[in-house]
CSV table of C-alpha atoms in Angstrom, one decimal:
chain,number,residue,atom,x,y,z
A,1,MET,CA,0.0,0.0,0.0
A,2,PRO,CA,1.4,3.5,-0.8
A,3,THR,CA,2.8,5.3,2.2
A,4,THR,CA,3.2,9.1,2.8
A,5,ARG,CA,6.3,9.5,5.0
A,6,ARG,CA,9.1,11.9,5.6
A,7,CYS,CA,12.6,10.7,4.6
A,8,VAL,CA,15.5,11.1,7.1
A,9,VAL,CA,18.9,9.9,6.1
A,10,SER,CA,21.2,9.1,9.0
A,11,TRP,CA,24.8,7.8,9.1
A,12,SER,CA,26.2,5.7,12.0
A,13,SER,CA,29.9,5.3,12.5
A,14,PRO,CA,30.7,2.9,15.3
A,15,GLY,CA,34.2,2.5,14.0
A,16,VAL,CA,36.5,4.1,11.5
A,17,GLY,CA,34.3,3.3,8.5
A,18,ARG,CA,30.7,4.6,8.0
A,19,ARG,CA,27.7,2.6,7.2
A,20,CYS,CA,24.7,4.1,5.5
A,21,THR,CA,21.2,3.6,7.0
A,22,THR,CA,18.0,5.2,5.9
A,23,ARG,CA,15.2,5.7,8.3
A,24,TRP,CA,11.7,7.2,7.8
A,25,SER,CA,10.1,9.4,10.4
A,26,THR,CA,6.5,10.4,10.7
A,27,ARG,CA,7.2,13.3,13.1
A,28,PRO,CA,5.3,16.5,12.1
A,29,ARG,CA,7.2,18.9,10.0
A,30,SER,CA,6.9,22.6,10.0
A,31,ARG,CA,4.6,24.0,7.4
A,32,SER,CA,5.4,27.0,5.3
A,33,ARG,CA,2.7,29.7,5.2
A,34,SER,CA,2.3,29.2,1.5
A,35,THR,CA,1.8,25.5,1.6
A,36,SER,CA,-1.7,23.9,1.8
A,37,SER,CA,-2.3,21.9,5.0
A,38,LEU,CA,-3.3,19.0,2.8
A,39,ALA,CA,0.3,18.6,1.7
A,40,ASP,CA,1.0,17.5,5.3
A,41,GLU,CA,-2.0,15.2,5.5
A,42,PRO,CA,-1.2,11.5,5.1
A,43,ASP,CA,-4.9,10.4,4.7
A,44,ASP,CA,-5.4,9.1,1.1
A,45,ARG,CA,-8.9,10.6,0.9
A,46,ALA,CA,-7.7,14.0,1.8
A,47,ILE,CA,-5.0,13.8,-0.8
A,48,MET,CA,-7.4,12.7,-3.5
A,49,ARG,CA,-9.8,15.6,-2.6
A,50,SER,CA,-7.0,18.0,-3.0
A,51,GLY,CA,-6.3,19.8,-6.3
A,52,TYR,CA,-2.5,20.0,-6.4
A,53,ASP,CA,-0.7,22.6,-8.4
A,54,VAL,CA,1.8,19.9,-9.6
A,55,VAL,CA,2.0,16.2,-9.4
A,56,VAL,CA,5.6,15.0,-9.8
A,57,VAL,CA,6.0,11.3,-10.9
A,58,GLY,CA,9.4,10.0,-9.7
A,59,ALA,CA,11.3,10.8,-6.5
A,60,ARG,CA,14.8,10.3,-7.6
A,61,ILE,CA,17.2,13.2,-8.3
A,62,ALA,CA,15.1,15.1,-10.9
A,63,GLY,CA,11.8,14.6,-9.3
A,64,ALA,CA,12.7,15.3,-5.7
A,65,SER,CA,14.7,18.4,-6.7
A,66,THR,CA,11.8,19.8,-8.8
A,67,ALA,CA,9.3,19.1,-5.9
A,68,MET,CA,11.6,20.8,-3.4
A,69,LEU,CA,12.0,23.9,-5.5
A,70,LEU,CA,8.3,24.2,-6.3
A,71,GLY,CA,7.4,23.6,-2.6
A,72,ARG,CA,9.9,26.3,-1.5
A,73,ALA,CA,8.2,28.7,-4.0
A,74,GLY,CA,4.8,28.1,-2.4
A,75,LEU,CA,3.2,25.6,-4.7
A,76,ARG,CA,1.1,22.6,-3.6
A,77,VAL,CA,3.1,19.5,-4.7
A,78,LEU,CA,2.5,15.8,-4.6
A,79,VAL,CA,5.3,13.3,-5.4
A,80,LEU,CA,4.5,9.8,-6.5
A,81,GLU,CA,7.2,7.2,-6.6
A,82,ARG,CA,6.6,3.5,-7.5
A,83,GLY,CA,9.7,2.3,-5.7
A,84,ARG,CA,10.6,1.8,-2.0
A,85,PRO,CA,12.3,4.5,0.0
A,86,GLY,CA,16.0,4.3,0.7
A,87,THR,CA,16.9,2.1,-2.3
A,88,ASP,CA,20.1,2.4,-4.3
A,89,THR,CA,20.4,2.6,-8.1
A,90,VAL,CA,23.1,2.0,-10.7
A,91,SER,CA,25.2,5.2,-10.9
A,92,THR,CA,28.7,6.5,-11.3
A,93,HIS,CA,27.8,9.0,-8.5
A,94,ALA,CA,30.2,11.6,-9.9
A,95,LEU,CA,29.0,15.2,-9.6
A,96,MET,CA,30.5,17.7,-11.9
A,97,ARG,CA,30.9,21.4,-10.9
A,98,ALA,CA,27.3,22.3,-11.9
A,99,GLY,CA,25.9,19.6,-9.7
A,100,VAL,CA,27.9,20.6,-6.6
A,101,LEU,CA,27.0,24.2,-7.3
A,102,GLN,CA,23.3,23.4,-7.3
A,103,LEU,CA,23.4,21.5,-4.0
A,104,SER,CA,25.4,24.5,-2.5
A,105,ARG,CA,22.9,27.0,-3.8
A,106,TRP,CA,20.0,25.0,-2.4
A,107,GLY,CA,21.6,24.7,1.1
A,108,LEU,CA,22.0,20.9,0.8
A,109,LEU,CA,25.7,20.5,0.3
A,110,ASP,CA,26.5,20.5,4.0
A,111,ALA,CA,24.4,17.4,4.5
A,112,VAL,CA,26.3,15.6,1.8
A,113,VAL,CA,29.6,16.6,3.4
A,114,ALA,CA,28.4,15.7,6.9
A,115,ALA,CA,27.7,12.2,5.7
A,116,GLY,CA,31.4,11.7,5.1
A,117,THR,CA,31.4,12.0,1.4
A,118,PRO,CA,35.0,12.5,0.2
A,119,ALA,CA,35.9,15.9,-1.2
A,120,ILE,CA,37.2,15.5,-4.8
A,121,ARG,CA,40.1,17.9,-5.4
A,122,THR,CA,41.8,16.4,-8.4
A,123,SER,CA,40.7,14.7,-11.7
A,124,THR,CA,43.3,12.5,-13.4
A,125,PHE,CA,43.1,11.5,-17.0
A,126,ARG,CA,45.1,8.5,-18.4
A,127,TYR,CA,45.5,8.0,-22.1
A,128,ALA,CA,47.2,5.1,-23.8
A,129,GLY,CA,50.9,5.6,-24.1
A,130,GLN,CA,50.9,8.9,-22.3
A,131,PRO,CA,51.8,9.9,-18.7
A,132,PRO,CA,48.8,10.6,-16.4
A,133,LEU,CA,47.4,14.2,-16.6
A,134,ARG,CA,46.5,15.3,-13.1
A,135,ILE,CA,44.2,18.4,-13.0
A,136,PRO,CA,43.5,20.2,-9.7
A,137,ILE,CA,39.9,21.2,-9.0
A,138,ARG,CA,40.3,24.9,-8.4
A,139,PRO,CA,37.7,26.8,-6.3
A,140,SER,CA,35.3,28.5,-8.6
A,141,ALA,CA,31.7,29.6,-8.7
A,142,GLY,CA,31.4,28.9,-5.0
A,143,VAL,CA,32.5,25.3,-5.5
A,144,GLU,CA,35.6,24.3,-3.4
A,145,ALA,CA,35.6,20.6,-4.4
A,146,LEU,CA,33.6,18.0,-6.4
A,147,SER,CA,31.7,15.1,-4.8
A,148,ALA,CA,30.4,11.6,-5.6
A,149,PRO,CA,27.7,10.7,-3.0
A,150,ARG,CA,26.0,7.3,-3.0
A,151,ARG,CA,22.6,7.5,-4.5
A,152,ARG,CA,20.8,6.3,-1.4
A,153,LEU,CA,22.3,9.2,0.4
A,154,LEU,CA,21.8,11.9,-2.2
A,155,ASP,CA,18.3,10.8,-3.2
A,156,GLY,CA,17.3,10.7,0.5
A,157,ILE,CA,18.6,14.2,1.2
A,158,LEU,CA,16.6,15.5,-1.8
A,159,VAL,CA,13.4,13.7,-0.8
A,160,ASP,CA,13.8,15.0,2.8
A,161,ALA,CA,14.2,18.5,1.5
A,162,ALA,CA,11.1,18.2,-0.7
A,163,ALA,CA,9.1,17.0,2.3
A,164,ASP,CA,10.5,19.9,4.4
A,165,ALA,CA,9.4,22.3,1.6
A,166,GLY,CA,5.8,21.0,2.0
A,167,ALA,CA,5.6,18.4,-0.7
A,168,ALA,CA,3.6,15.2,0.0
A,169,VAL,CA,5.8,12.2,-1.0
A,170,ARG,CA,4.2,8.9,-1.6
A,171,PHE,CA,6.2,5.7,-2.2
A,172,GLY,CA,4.7,2.5,-3.7
A,173,ALA,CA,2.5,4.6,-6.0
A,174,ASN,CA,2.6,3.3,-9.6
A,175,VAL,CA,1.0,5.6,-12.2
A,176,SER,CA,-1.1,3.9,-14.8
A,177,GLY,CA,-2.7,6.8,-16.7
A,178,LEU,CA,-3.1,10.5,-17.2
A,179,LEU,CA,-6.4,12.4,-16.5
A,180,ARG,CA,-7.5,14.8,-19.2
A,181,ASP,CA,-10.2,17.4,-19.5
A,182,GLY,CA,-12.5,18.0,-22.4
A,183,SER,CA,-9.8,19.9,-24.3
A,184,GLY,CA,-7.3,17.1,-24.0
A,185,ARG,CA,-5.1,18.9,-21.4
A,186,VAL,CA,-3.6,16.7,-18.7
A,187,ARG,CA,-5.2,17.4,-15.4
A,188,GLY,CA,-3.7,14.7,-13.1
A,189,VAL,CA,-2.8,11.0,-12.9
A,190,ALA,CA,-4.4,7.7,-12.0
A,191,THR,CA,-2.5,4.9,-10.2
A,192,VAL,CA,-2.8,1.1,-10.6
A,193,ASP,CA,-4.7,0.8,-7.3
A,194,GLY,CA,-7.5,3.1,-8.6
A,195,ARG,CA,-6.5,6.3,-7.0
A,196,ARG,CA,-6.8,9.6,-8.9
A,197,TYR,CA,-4.9,12.8,-8.2
A,198,SER,CA,-5.8,16.1,-9.8
A,199,ALA,CA,-3.2,18.8,-10.6
A,200,ASP,CA,-2.7,21.7,-12.9
A,201,LEU,CA,0.5,20.1,-14.2
A,202,VAL,CA,2.0,16.6,-14.2
A,203,VAL,CA,5.8,16.4,-14.3
A,204,GLY,CA,7.4,13.2,-15.5
A,205,ALA,CA,10.6,12.5,-13.6
A,206,ASP,CA,10.4,8.8,-14.0
A,207,GLY,CA,13.6,8.0,-15.8
A,208,VAL,CA,14.7,6.9,-19.3
A,209,HIS,CA,11.8,4.5,-19.7
A,210,SER,CA,9.3,7.2,-18.6
A,211,ARG,CA,5.7,6.1,-18.3
A,212,ILE,CA,4.6,9.8,-18.4
A,213,ALA,CA,6.5,10.4,-21.6
A,214,SER,CA,4.9,7.3,-23.1
A,215,LEU,CA,1.4,8.3,-22.0
A,216,ALA,CA,1.8,11.9,-23.2
A,217,ALA,CA,3.2,10.6,-26.5
A,218,ALA,CA,6.3,12.9,-26.1
A,219,PRO,CA,8.2,12.7,-29.4
A,220,VAL,CA,12.0,12.2,-29.5
A,221,ILE,CA,13.4,15.3,-31.1
A,222,ALA,CA,17.1,14.4,-31.2
A,223,THR,CA,19.3,11.3,-30.9
A,224,ARG,CA,23.0,10.7,-31.2
A,225,VAL,CA,24.6,7.4,-32.3
A,226,GLY,CA,26.8,5.8,-29.7
A,227,ALA,CA,26.1,3.8,-26.5
A,228,SER,CA,28.2,2.4,-23.7
A,229,ALA,CA,27.7,-0.9,-22.0
A,230,VAL,CA,28.9,-0.4,-18.4
A,231,ARG,CA,29.8,-2.7,-15.6
A,232,TYR,CA,30.1,-1.3,-12.0
A,233,ARG,CA,31.8,-2.5,-8.9
A,234,TYR,CA,32.3,-1.1,-5.4
A,235,VAL,CA,35.6,-1.8,-3.8
A,236,GLU,CA,37.2,-0.7,-0.5
A,237,GLY,CA,40.9,-0.4,0.4
A,238,LEU,CA,41.9,2.2,-2.2
A,239,ASP,CA,43.4,5.5,-1.2
A,240,PRO,CA,41.1,8.4,-2.2
A,241,ASP,CA,42.8,10.1,-5.1
A,242,GLY,CA,40.2,12.2,-6.8
A,243,TYR,CA,38.4,11.2,-9.9
A,244,GLU,CA,40.4,8.9,-12.2
A,245,TRP,CA,39.5,8.4,-15.9
A,246,SER,CA,41.3,6.1,-18.3
A,247,TYR,CA,40.8,5.7,-22.1
A,248,GLY,CA,42.3,3.4,-24.6
A,249,SER,CA,41.8,0.2,-26.6
A,250,GLY,CA,38.2,1.1,-27.5
A,251,ALA,CA,37.1,1.3,-23.9
A,252,ALA,CA,37.1,3.5,-20.8
A,253,VAL,CA,37.6,3.0,-17.0
A,254,GLY,CA,36.5,5.2,-14.1
A,255,VAL,CA,37.6,5.1,-10.4
A,256,ILE,CA,35.5,7.3,-8.2
A,257,PRO,CA,35.7,7.8,-4.4
A,258,THR,CA,32.3,7.7,-2.7
A,259,ASN,CA,30.9,7.0,0.8
A,260,ASP,CA,31.6,4.2,3.2
A,261,GLY,CA,35.3,4.2,2.3
A,262,CYS,CA,34.4,2.7,-1.1
A,263,HIS,CA,35.3,3.5,-4.7
A,264,CYS,CA,32.9,3.0,-7.6
A,265,VAL,CA,35.0,1.3,-10.4
A,266,PHE,CA,33.5,1.0,-13.8
A,267,VAL,CA,34.5,-0.4,-17.2
A,268,ALA,CA,32.7,0.8,-20.4
A,269,THR,CA,32.9,-0.3,-24.0
A,270,THR,CA,30.5,-1.0,-26.9
A,271,PRO,CA,27.5,-3.3,-26.1
A,272,GLU,CA,28.8,-5.8,-28.7
A,273,ARG,CA,32.3,-6.0,-27.1
A,274,MET,CA,30.8,-6.3,-23.6
A,275,ARG,CA,28.6,-9.2,-24.6
A,276,SER,CA,31.3,-11.0,-26.5
A,277,THR,CA,33.8,-10.6,-23.7
A,278,ARG,CA,31.3,-11.8,-21.1
A,279,ALA,CA,30.4,-14.7,-23.3
A,280,SER,CA,33.9,-15.9,-23.8
A,281,LEU,CA,34.9,-15.4,-20.1
A,282,ASN,CA,32.9,-15.4,-16.9
A,283,ALA,CA,31.5,-12.0,-15.6
A,284,GLU,CA,34.3,-11.3,-13.2
A,285,SER,CA,37.0,-12.1,-15.7
A,286,ALA,CA,35.4,-10.0,-18.4
A,287,PHE,CA,35.5,-6.9,-16.1
A,288,ASP,CA,39.1,-7.5,-15.2
A,289,ALA,CA,40.1,-8.1,-18.9
A,290,ILE,CA,38.6,-4.8,-20.1
A,291,LEU,CA,40.1,-2.9,-17.1
A,292,ARG,CA,43.5,-4.4,-17.8
A,293,ALA,CA,43.3,-3.7,-21.6
A,294,VAL,CA,42.6,0.0,-20.9
A,295,ASP,CA,44.9,0.6,-17.9
A,296,PRO,CA,47.2,-2.2,-16.6
A,297,ALA,CA,48.5,-0.1,-13.7
A,298,GLN,CA,44.9,0.7,-12.5
A,299,ALA,CA,44.0,-3.0,-12.9
A,300,ASP,CA,46.9,-3.9,-10.6
A,301,ARG,CA,45.7,-1.3,-8.1
A,302,VAL,CA,42.1,-2.4,-8.1
A,303,ALA,CA,43.1,-6.1,-7.9
A,304,GLY,CA,44.4,-5.4,-4.4
A,305,ALA,CA,41.1,-3.9,-3.2
A,306,ARG,CA,38.2,-5.9,-1.6
A,307,LEU,CA,35.0,-6.2,-3.6
A,308,VAL,CA,31.9,-4.9,-1.7
A,309,GLY,CA,28.5,-6.3,-2.8
A,310,ARG,CA,27.9,-7.6,-6.3
A,311,GLU,CA,28.8,-6.3,-9.7
A,312,THR,CA,26.0,-4.4,-11.6
A,313,GLY,CA,25.6,-3.1,-15.1
A,314,TRP,CA,24.0,-1.1,-17.8
A,315,ARG,CA,23.4,-2.7,-21.3
A,316,GLY,CA,23.6,0.6,-23.2
A,317,ARG,CA,21.1,2.9,-24.8
A,318,THR,CA,21.4,5.7,-27.5
A,319,GLY,CA,21.2,9.2,-26.0
A,320,PHE,CA,18.1,11.3,-26.8
A,321,LEU,CA,16.2,14.5,-26.3
A,322,ARG,CA,12.4,14.3,-26.0
A,323,GLN,CA,9.9,17.1,-26.4
A,324,SER,CA,9.9,18.4,-22.8
A,325,TRP,CA,6.4,19.7,-22.4
A,326,GLY,CA,2.8,19.7,-23.7
A,327,ALA,CA,-0.6,20.7,-22.5
A,328,GLY,CA,-0.6,20.0,-18.8
A,329,TRP,CA,2.6,17.9,-18.7
A,330,ALA,CA,6.4,18.4,-18.6
A,331,LEU,CA,9.5,16.1,-18.5
A,332,VAL,CA,12.7,16.5,-16.5
A,333,GLY,CA,15.8,14.4,-15.9
A,334,ASP,CA,16.4,11.2,-17.9
A,335,ALA,CA,12.7,11.2,-18.8
A,336,GLY,CA,13.3,14.1,-21.1
A,337,SER,CA,17.0,14.0,-21.8
A,338,PHE,CA,19.3,11.0,-21.6
A,339,LYS,CA,23.1,11.2,-22.2
A,340,ASP,CA,25.4,8.3,-22.2
A,341,PRO,CA,26.7,7.5,-18.7
A,342,ILE,CA,30.3,7.8,-19.9
A,343,THR,CA,29.8,11.5,-19.5
A,344,SER,CA,29.2,11.1,-15.7
A,345,HIS,CA,26.9,14.1,-16.1
A,346,GLY,CA,23.4,12.7,-15.6
A,347,ILE,CA,23.0,13.7,-12.0
A,348,SER,CA,24.4,17.2,-12.6
A,349,ASP,CA,22.0,17.6,-15.6
A,350,ALA,CA,19.1,16.5,-13.5
A,351,LEU,CA,19.9,19.0,-10.8
A,352,ARG,CA,20.3,21.7,-13.5
A,353,ASP,CA,17.1,21.0,-15.4
A,354,SER,CA,14.9,20.6,-12.3
A,355,GLU,CA,15.6,24.3,-11.5
A,356,LEU,CA,15.0,25.4,-15.1
A,357,LEU,CA,11.7,23.6,-15.1
A,358,ALA,CA,10.8,24.9,-11.7
A,359,HIS,CA,11.4,28.5,-13.0
A,360,ALA,CA,9.1,27.8,-15.9
A,361,ILE,CA,6.3,26.4,-13.7
A,362,VAL,CA,6.5,29.2,-11.1
A,363,ASP,CA,6.6,31.8,-13.8
A,364,GLY,CA,3.8,30.5,-16.1
A,365,LEU,CA,1.6,27.8,-14.5
A,366,GLY,CA,-2.1,28.6,-15.1
A,367,SER,CA,-1.4,31.9,-16.8
A,368,ALA,CA,-1.4,33.1,-20.4
A,369,GLY,CA,2.4,32.8,-20.2
A,370,GLU,CA,2.6,29.1,-19.5
A,371,GLN,CA,3.4,28.0,-23.0
A,372,ALA,CA,6.1,30.6,-23.4
A,373,ALA,CA,7.7,29.7,-20.1
A,374,LEU,CA,7.8,26.0,-20.9
A,375,GLU,CA,9.1,26.7,-24.4
A,376,SER,CA,11.9,28.7,-22.8
A,377,TYR,CA,12.7,25.8,-20.5
A,378,GLN,CA,13.1,23.5,-23.5
A,379,ARG,CA,15.2,26.0,-25.4
A,380,THR,CA,17.6,26.4,-22.5
A,381,ARG,CA,17.7,22.7,-21.8
A,382,ASP,CA,18.4,21.9,-25.4
A,383,ARG,CA,21.1,24.6,-25.8
A,384,LEU,CA,23.0,23.3,-22.8
A,385,THR,CA,22.4,19.6,-23.4
A,386,LEU,CA,23.1,19.1,-27.1
A,387,PRO,CA,26.9,19.7,-26.9
A,388,LEU,CA,27.0,17.2,-24.0
A,389,LEU,CA,24.8,14.7,-25.8
A,390,THR,CA,27.0,14.9,-28.9
A,391,ALA,CA,30.3,14.7,-27.2
A,392,GLY,CA,29.1,11.9,-25.0
A,393,ALA,CA,28.0,9.9,-28.0
A,394,ASP,CA,31.3,10.5,-29.7
A,395,VAL,CA,33.1,8.9,-26.7
A,396,ALA,CA,30.5,6.1,-26.5
A,397,ARG,CA,31.1,4.9,-30.1
A,398,TYR,CA,34.6,3.8,-29.0
A,399,ASP,CA,35.8,4.1,-32.6
A,400,TRP,CA,38.2,6.9,-31.8
A,401,ALA,CA,41.9,6.7,-32.2
A,402,ASP,CA,43.8,7.1,-28.9
A,403,GLU,CA,45.1,10.5,-29.9
A,404,GLU,CA,41.5,11.8,-30.6
A,405,ILE,CA,39.9,11.2,-27.2
A,406,PRO,CA,41.5,14.2,-25.4
A,407,GLY,CA,39.9,16.6,-27.9
A,408,ILE,CA,36.5,15.0,-27.5
A,409,LEU,CA,36.8,15.4,-23.7
A,410,ARG,CA,37.8,19.0,-24.1
A,411,ARG,CA,34.5,19.6,-25.9
A,412,LEU,CA,32.7,18.0,-22.9
A,413,SER,CA,34.5,20.2,-20.5
A,414,ALA,CA,33.7,23.4,-22.5
A,415,ALA,CA,30.0,22.5,-22.4
A,416,MET,CA,30.2,22.1,-18.6
A,417,VAL,CA,31.8,25.5,-18.3
A,418,ASP,CA,28.8,27.1,-20.2
A,419,GLU,CA,26.2,25.6,-17.8
A,420,VAL,CA,28.1,26.6,-14.7
A,421,SER,CA,28.2,30.2,-16.0
A,422,MET,CA,24.5,30.2,-16.5
A,423,LEU,CA,23.6,28.6,-13.1
A,424,GLU,CA,25.8,30.8,-10.9
A,425,HIS,CA,23.8,33.9,-12.1
A,426,LEU,CA,20.4,32.2,-11.9
A,427,ALA,CA,17.9,33.4,-9.2
A,428,LEU,CA,16.1,30.7,-7.3
A,429,PRO,CA,12.5,29.9,-8.4
A,430,GLY,CA,10.0,32.2,-6.8
A,431,SER,CA,12.6,34.6,-5.3
A,432,GLU,CA,11.5,37.4,-7.6
A,433,VAL,CA,7.9,37.1,-6.4
A,434,ARG,CA,9.0,37.0,-2.7
A,435,SER,CA,11.2,40.0,-3.2
A,436,ILE,CA,8.3,42.0,-4.7
A,437,SER,CA,5.9,40.9,-1.9
A,438,ALA,CA,8.4,41.8,0.8
A,439,GLY,CA,8.8,45.3,-0.8
């Protein structure tokens, strides 16, 4: 049965290491003056009677961030998530400067740091036949260091922040359909257990296989050829040494410090090569073989670490942009824009786009300017995303010569600089309205 609860992420450290636990509290939370009391009411009948401003489908990075920002701006928000609270998901975890900047601007970075997440102060690139290129992360745009928090931690912090902002968050709620009025505009959602929730706008933040995108018939407006198959491991016993990226032999490797004294280690190559390597060897040997082909020194280092948990993977999918809005609906995160995971930019993009969409909703929802606001959201998203989408696909084809890959990565870096420049001058959603009211 769906539950409406408040997420609290806690970390216990009985010894030197830390172990993540997620608990869920039903203690009353403070209510902002601009939030309906129904947003705090766990009774299903009260929720169904309520007409929400926005229903957000999905409570991962993009959905929780969007709900938090809309709640802080005074909107009535309901978040529906089909999964269970506190679960992990496949991820490289790596935040780029834009992602860390967003958490800092929203007042959430301290919680990430307090959980023991390592500060990333260097990024090292290794190319075949060349000495390592170690680049310091220089303080800029209010960002002192990068960060790669485990997803169960980061997702929990964002869900908790959404709840604190007044959003009602319901887990175990699987959306089955969209509600429409006589004009065809989306006016809410229905769930598989027969519940119906009305809203002025439905936001699909439900991932690359978005149910909302499918129900809304959101067209794909751009794709790029190239897809990585990725295998992930967590290991402990490596010294934290910043982000480490290796490229060569038609594959790539990443070593990323994260929580619990662990590193996320991944190998990536074409889906065809990954399948054939795993078919000719066992799964463990295939991972090791690709790692060693790309970076023998890194393979020796990882071989001395202890495996934590089981290996996971991603089969690969072509990157795309979907139409991001329509009458009564909008998409955010991977639901609307998916880039190959080799960019390690998915989380940062979700944090970026959630604020762009929140601006559009706050500025235009229910007014004559709604269409223009959502069109502006899509234009800005597309302008910032297309260079990342293209460069990521160029890496993910794995047909580059070893001497070509540094140039492709420089294009990725340039695109990241552009988005940071935009974000550091962006006012928070609703801040203009509050300033006018205060005056």
